[in-house]
């Protein structure tokens, strides 16, 4: 009986130490945030994969549903948003970040800022709130674009099929050049109109890439010379997608911005090591 009593006492103590409620931060978006297939050994990562590292797992769970190649409208039309919506509990957060693929031509992904792009972002906000969730809009992270002359924006997903030698020969300058234009502005506008939490991921990553400069910023991305990484024997020059280091740096900066925007999260925040 004594052993049973002690076991019950220990169980009761452990139960009392467990949090009453675990809050989920859902992430929906594109390849810059997405989960990656790790079976190939590729170092490519989305920042959403690293976000959990910056929040106490006992209280905050990050559930990353971002997927390569998706736009705000294709994420809905493929039924992905419906799945996330079914999981949202009152008090959960939903980070909404699209734009990279909304820019692309083609009826399955394209939306227009000031019109259909804004409408789909607003739909995410309304439906998150209907479930008792708290929406957070982020605009798209920047591409590493230091080109002196304007570059044609290729489909970001096609970059995985290129080698180091395939990349266009580009003359680079000292200043990072914007590629998103109104697709970086529209999310801020929607957030303002709907009184939604907003994190300026575009400005945050612009400042990061610019501070690292032309060469240093390559360290954030899937930029590898032939033979530099065993999973990429022919190398790659990919200025859109992050590697392991880049994903963690960006996730750390975005987590800092999240707790600044939503101070209640501060107590669960694990600050990035400098």
mmCIF file with all atom_site columns, C-alpha atoms in Angstrom, residues 167-261:
data_model
loop_
_atom_site.group_PDB
_atom_site.id
_atom_site.type_symbol
_atom_site.label_atom_id
_atom_site.label_alt_id
_atom_site.label_comp_id
_atom_site.label_asym_id
_atom_site.label_entity_id
_atom_site.label_seq_id
_atom_site.pdbx_PDB_ins_code
_atom_site.Cartn_x
_atom_site.Cartn_y
_atom_site.Cartn_z
_atom_site.occupancy
_atom_site.B_iso_or_equiv
_atom_site.pdbx_formal_charge
_atom_site.auth_seq_id
_atom_site.auth_comp_id
_atom_site.auth_asym_id
_atom_site.auth_atom_id
_atom_site.pdbx_PDB_model_num
ATOM 1  C CA . UNK A 1 167 ? 22.718 29.328 -62.927 1.00 0.00 ? 167 UNK A CA 1
ATOM 2  C CA . UNK A 1 168 ? 22.602 32.493 -64.988 1.00 0.00 ? 168 UNK A CA 1
ATOM 3  C CA . UNK A 1 169 ? 25.737 34.594 -64.888 1.00 0.00 ? 169 UNK A CA 1
ATOM 4  C CA . UNK A 1 170 ? 24.682 37.627 -62.896 1.00 0.00 ? 170 UNK A CA 1
ATOM 5  C CA . UNK A 1 171 ? 26.626 40.780 -62.100 1.00 0.00 ? 171 UNK A CA 1
ATOM 6  C CA . UNK A 1 172 ? 25.864 41.630 -58.487 1.00 0.00 ? 172 UNK A CA 1
ATOM 7  C CA . UNK A 1 173 ? 26.008 44.974 -56.725 1.00 0.00 ? 173 UNK A CA 1
ATOM 8  C CA . UNK A 1 174 ? 25.973 46.003 -53.073 1.00 0.00 ? 174 UNK A CA 1
ATOM 9  C CA . UNK A 1 175 ? 22.227 46.599 -52.670 1.00 0.00 ? 175 UNK A CA 1
ATOM 10 C CA . UNK A 1 176 ? 19.501 44.005 -52.253 1.00 0.00 ? 176 UNK A CA 1
ATOM 11 C CA . UNK A 1 177 ? 16.776 44.506 -54.860 1.00 0.00 ? 177 UNK A CA 1
ATOM 12 C CA . UNK A 1 178 ? 13.096 43.890 -54.086 1.00 0.00 ? 178 UNK A CA 1
ATOM 13 C CA . UNK A 1 179 ? 11.320 41.209 -56.135 1.00 0.00 ? 179 UNK A CA 1
ATOM 14 C CA . UNK A 1 180 ? 7.915  41.103 -54.432 1.00 0.00 ? 180 UNK A CA 1
ATOM 15 C CA . UNK A 1 181 ? 6.645  44.649 -54.997 1.00 0.00 ? 181 UNK A CA 1
ATOM 16 C CA . UNK A 1 182 ? 2.910  44.867 -54.106 1.00 0.00 ? 182 UNK A CA 1
ATOM 17 C CA . UNK A 1 183 ? 2.864  41.266 -52.862 1.00 0.00 ? 183 UNK A CA 1
ATOM 18 C CA . UNK A 1 184 ? 4.873  42.498 -49.878 1.00 0.00 ? 184 UNK A CA 1
ATOM 19 C CA . UNK A 1 185 ? 2.567  45.493 -49.382 1.00 0.00 ? 185 UNK A CA 1
ATOM 20 C CA . UNK A 1 186 ? -0.837 43.802 -49.633 1.00 0.00 ? 186 UNK A CA 1
ATOM 21 C CA . UNK A 1 187 ? -0.452 41.648 -46.476 1.00 0.00 ? 187 UNK A CA 1
ATOM 22 C CA . UNK A 1 188 ? 0.284  44.767 -44.428 1.00 0.00 ? 188 UNK A CA 1
ATOM 23 C CA . UNK A 1 189 ? -2.783 46.473 -45.895 1.00 0.00 ? 189 UNK A CA 1
ATOM 24 C CA . UNK A 1 190 ? -5.040 43.523 -45.082 1.00 0.00 ? 190 UNK A CA 1
ATOM 25 C CA . UNK A 1 191 ? -3.678 43.347 -41.539 1.00 0.00 ? 191 UNK A CA 1
ATOM 26 C CA . UNK A 1 192 ? -4.334 47.049 -41.026 1.00 0.00 ? 192 UNK A CA 1
ATOM 27 C CA . UNK A 1 193 ? -7.872 46.913 -42.425 1.00 0.00 ? 193 UNK A CA 1
ATOM 28 C CA . UNK A 1 194 ? -8.801 43.865 -40.364 1.00 0.00 ? 194 UNK A CA 1
ATOM 29 C CA . UNK A 1 195 ? -6.894 44.825 -37.198 1.00 0.00 ? 195 UNK A CA 1
ATOM 30 C CA . UNK A 1 196 ? -4.710 41.717 -37.405 1.00 0.00 ? 196 UNK A CA 1
ATOM 31 C CA . UNK A 1 197 ? -1.288 41.055 -35.891 1.00 0.00 ? 197 UNK A CA 1
ATOM 32 C CA . UNK A 1 198 ? 1.340  41.731 -38.561 1.00 0.00 ? 198 UNK A CA 1
ATOM 33 C CA . UNK A 1 199 ? 5.023  40.782 -38.769 1.00 0.00 ? 199 UNK A CA 1
ATOM 34 C CA . UNK A 1 200 ? 7.057  42.441 -41.501 1.00 0.00 ? 200 UNK A CA 1
ATOM 35 C CA . UNK A 1 201 ? 9.051  39.379 -42.529 1.00 0.00 ? 201 UNK A CA 1
ATOM 36 C CA . UNK A 1 202 ? 10.001 41.117 -45.762 1.00 0.00 ? 202 UNK A CA 1
ATOM 37 C CA . UNK A 1 203 ? 11.746 43.979 -43.963 1.00 0.00 ? 203 UNK A CA 1
ATOM 38 C CA . UNK A 1 204 ? 13.302 41.670 -41.359 1.00 0.00 ? 204 UNK A CA 1
ATOM 39 C CA . UNK A 1 205 ? 14.860 39.401 -43.969 1.00 0.00 ? 205 UNK A CA 1
ATOM 40 C CA . UNK A 1 206 ? 15.835 42.349 -46.172 1.00 0.00 ? 206 UNK A CA 1
ATOM 41 C CA . UNK A 1 207 ? 17.807 43.834 -43.306 1.00 0.00 ? 207 UNK A CA 1
ATOM 42 C CA . UNK A 1 208 ? 19.384 40.449 -42.576 1.00 0.00 ? 208 UNK A CA 1
ATOM 43 C CA . UNK A 1 209 ? 20.503 39.783 -46.146 1.00 0.00 ? 209 UNK A CA 1
ATOM 44 C CA . UNK A 1 210 ? 21.685 43.345 -46.674 1.00 0.00 ? 210 UNK A CA 1
ATOM 45 C CA . UNK A 1 211 ? 23.716 43.296 -43.451 1.00 0.00 ? 211 UNK A CA 1
ATOM 46 C CA . UNK A 1 212 ? 25.465 40.082 -44.540 1.00 0.00 ? 212 UNK A CA 1
ATOM 47 C CA . UNK A 1 213 ? 26.219 41.466 -47.990 1.00 0.00 ? 213 UNK A CA 1
ATOM 48 C CA . UNK A 1 214 ? 26.704 39.780 -51.344 1.00 0.00 ? 214 UNK A CA 1
ATOM 49 C CA . UNK A 1 215 ? 28.928 36.964 -50.119 1.00 0.00 ? 215 UNK A CA 1
ATOM 50 C CA . UNK A 1 216 ? 27.757 36.540 -46.531 1.00 0.00 ? 216 UNK A CA 1
ATOM 51 C CA . UNK A 1 217 ? 24.103 36.216 -47.534 1.00 0.00 ? 217 UNK A CA 1
ATOM 52 C CA . UNK A 1 218 ? 24.903 33.101 -49.578 1.00 0.00 ? 218 UNK A CA 1
ATOM 53 C CA . UNK A 1 219 ? 25.418 31.274 -46.283 1.00 0.00 ? 219 UNK A CA 1
ATOM 54 C CA . UNK A 1 220 ? 21.666 31.497 -45.624 1.00 0.00 ? 220 UNK A CA 1
ATOM 55 C CA . UNK A 1 221 ? 20.629 29.820 -48.860 1.00 0.00 ? 221 UNK A CA 1
ATOM 56 C CA . UNK A 1 222 ? 20.980 26.668 -50.911 1.00 0.00 ? 222 UNK A CA 1
ATOM 57 C CA . UNK A 1 223 ? 24.110 28.069 -52.466 1.00 0.00 ? 223 UNK A CA 1
ATOM 58 C CA . UNK A 1 224 ? 26.715 25.307 -52.790 1.00 0.00 ? 224 UNK A CA 1
ATOM 59 C CA . UNK A 1 225 ? 29.652 24.842 -55.103 1.00 0.00 ? 225 UNK A CA 1
ATOM 60 C CA . UNK A 1 226 ? 30.173 21.399 -56.699 1.00 0.00 ? 226 UNK A CA 1
ATOM 61 C CA . UNK A 1 227 ? 31.429 18.923 -54.114 1.00 0.00 ? 227 UNK A CA 1
ATOM 62 C CA . UNK A 1 228 ? 30.706 21.228 -51.202 1.00 0.00 ? 228 UNK A CA 1
ATOM 63 C CA . UNK A 1 229 ? 27.801 19.132 -49.889 1.00 0.00 ? 229 UNK A CA 1
ATOM 64 C CA . UNK A 1 230 ? 27.428 15.352 -50.365 1.00 0.00 ? 230 UNK A CA 1
ATOM 65 C CA . UNK A 1 231 ? 23.728 15.631 -51.268 1.00 0.00 ? 231 UNK A CA 1
ATOM 66 C CA . UNK A 1 232 ? 24.494 18.206 -53.965 1.00 0.00 ? 232 UNK A CA 1
ATOM 67 C CA . UNK A 1 233 ? 27.495 16.834 -55.896 1.00 0.00 ? 233 UNK A CA 1
ATOM 68 C CA . UNK A 1 234 ? 26.959 19.325 -58.730 1.00 0.00 ? 234 UNK A CA 1
ATOM 69 C CA . UNK A 1 235 ? 26.158 22.192 -56.389 1.00 0.00 ? 235 UNK A CA 1
ATOM 70 C CA . UNK A 1 236 ? 23.310 24.693 -56.631 1.00 0.00 ? 236 UNK A CA 1
ATOM 71 C CA . UNK A 1 237 ? 22.774 28.444 -56.787 1.00 0.00 ? 237 UNK A CA 1
ATOM 72 C CA . UNK A 1 238 ? 19.387 28.972 -55.150 1.00 0.00 ? 238 UNK A CA 1
ATOM 73 C CA . UNK A 1 239 ? 18.661 32.460 -53.865 1.00 0.00 ? 239 UNK A CA 1
ATOM 74 C CA . UNK A 1 240 ? 15.161 31.658 -52.578 1.00 0.00 ? 240 UNK A CA 1
ATOM 75 C CA . UNK A 1 241 ? 15.344 28.609 -50.321 1.00 0.00 ? 241 UNK A CA 1
ATOM 76 C CA . UNK A 1 242 ? 17.133 28.389 -46.994 1.00 0.00 ? 242 UNK A CA 1
ATOM 77 C CA . UNK A 1 243 ? 19.640 25.850 -45.791 1.00 0.00 ? 243 UNK A CA 1
ATOM 78 C CA . UNK A 1 244 ? 19.785 24.629 -42.179 1.00 0.00 ? 244 UNK A CA 1
ATOM 79 C CA . UNK A 1 245 ? 21.701 27.660 -40.967 1.00 0.00 ? 245 UNK A CA 1
ATOM 80 C CA . UNK A 1 246 ? 19.507 30.130 -42.837 1.00 0.00 ? 246 UNK A CA 1
ATOM 81 C CA . UNK A 1 247 ? 16.246 28.601 -41.630 1.00 0.00 ? 247 UNK A CA 1
ATOM 82 C CA . UNK A 1 248 ? 17.367 28.823 -38.003 1.00 0.00 ? 248 UNK A CA 1
ATOM 83 C CA . UNK A 1 249 ? 18.580 32.405 -38.318 1.00 0.00 ? 249 UNK A CA 1
ATOM 84 C CA . UNK A 1 250 ? 15.340 33.524 -39.975 1.00 0.00 ? 250 UNK A CA 1
ATOM 85 C CA . UNK A 1 251 ? 13.162 31.581 -37.513 1.00 0.00 ? 251 UNK A CA 1
ATOM 86 C CA . UNK A 1 252 ? 15.007 33.208 -34.632 1.00 0.00 ? 252 UNK A CA 1
ATOM 87 C CA . UNK A 1 253 ? 14.447 36.698 -36.008 1.00 0.00 ? 253 UNK A CA 1
ATOM 88 C CA . UNK A 1 254 ? 10.782 36.012 -36.753 1.00 0.00 ? 254 UNK A CA 1
ATOM 89 C CA . UNK A 1 255 ? 10.265 34.597 -33.257 1.00 0.00 ? 255 UNK A CA 1
ATOM 90 C CA . UNK A 1 256 ? 11.727 37.814 -31.817 1.00 0.00 ? 256 UNK A CA 1
ATOM 91 C CA . UNK A 1 257 ? 9.275  39.822 -33.932 1.00 0.00 ? 257 UNK A CA 1
ATOM 92 C CA . UNK A 1 258 ? 6.357  37.586 -32.906 1.00 0.00 ? 258 UNK A CA 1
ATOM 93 C CA . UNK A 1 259 ? 6.865  38.133 -29.191 1.00 0.00 ? 259 UNK A CA 1
ATOM 94 C CA . UNK A 1 260 ? 7.322  41.850 -29.754 1.00 0.00 ? 260 UNK A CA 1
ATOM 95 C CA . UNK A 1 261 ? 4.001  41.945 -31.616 1.00 0.00 ? 261 UNK A CA 1
#
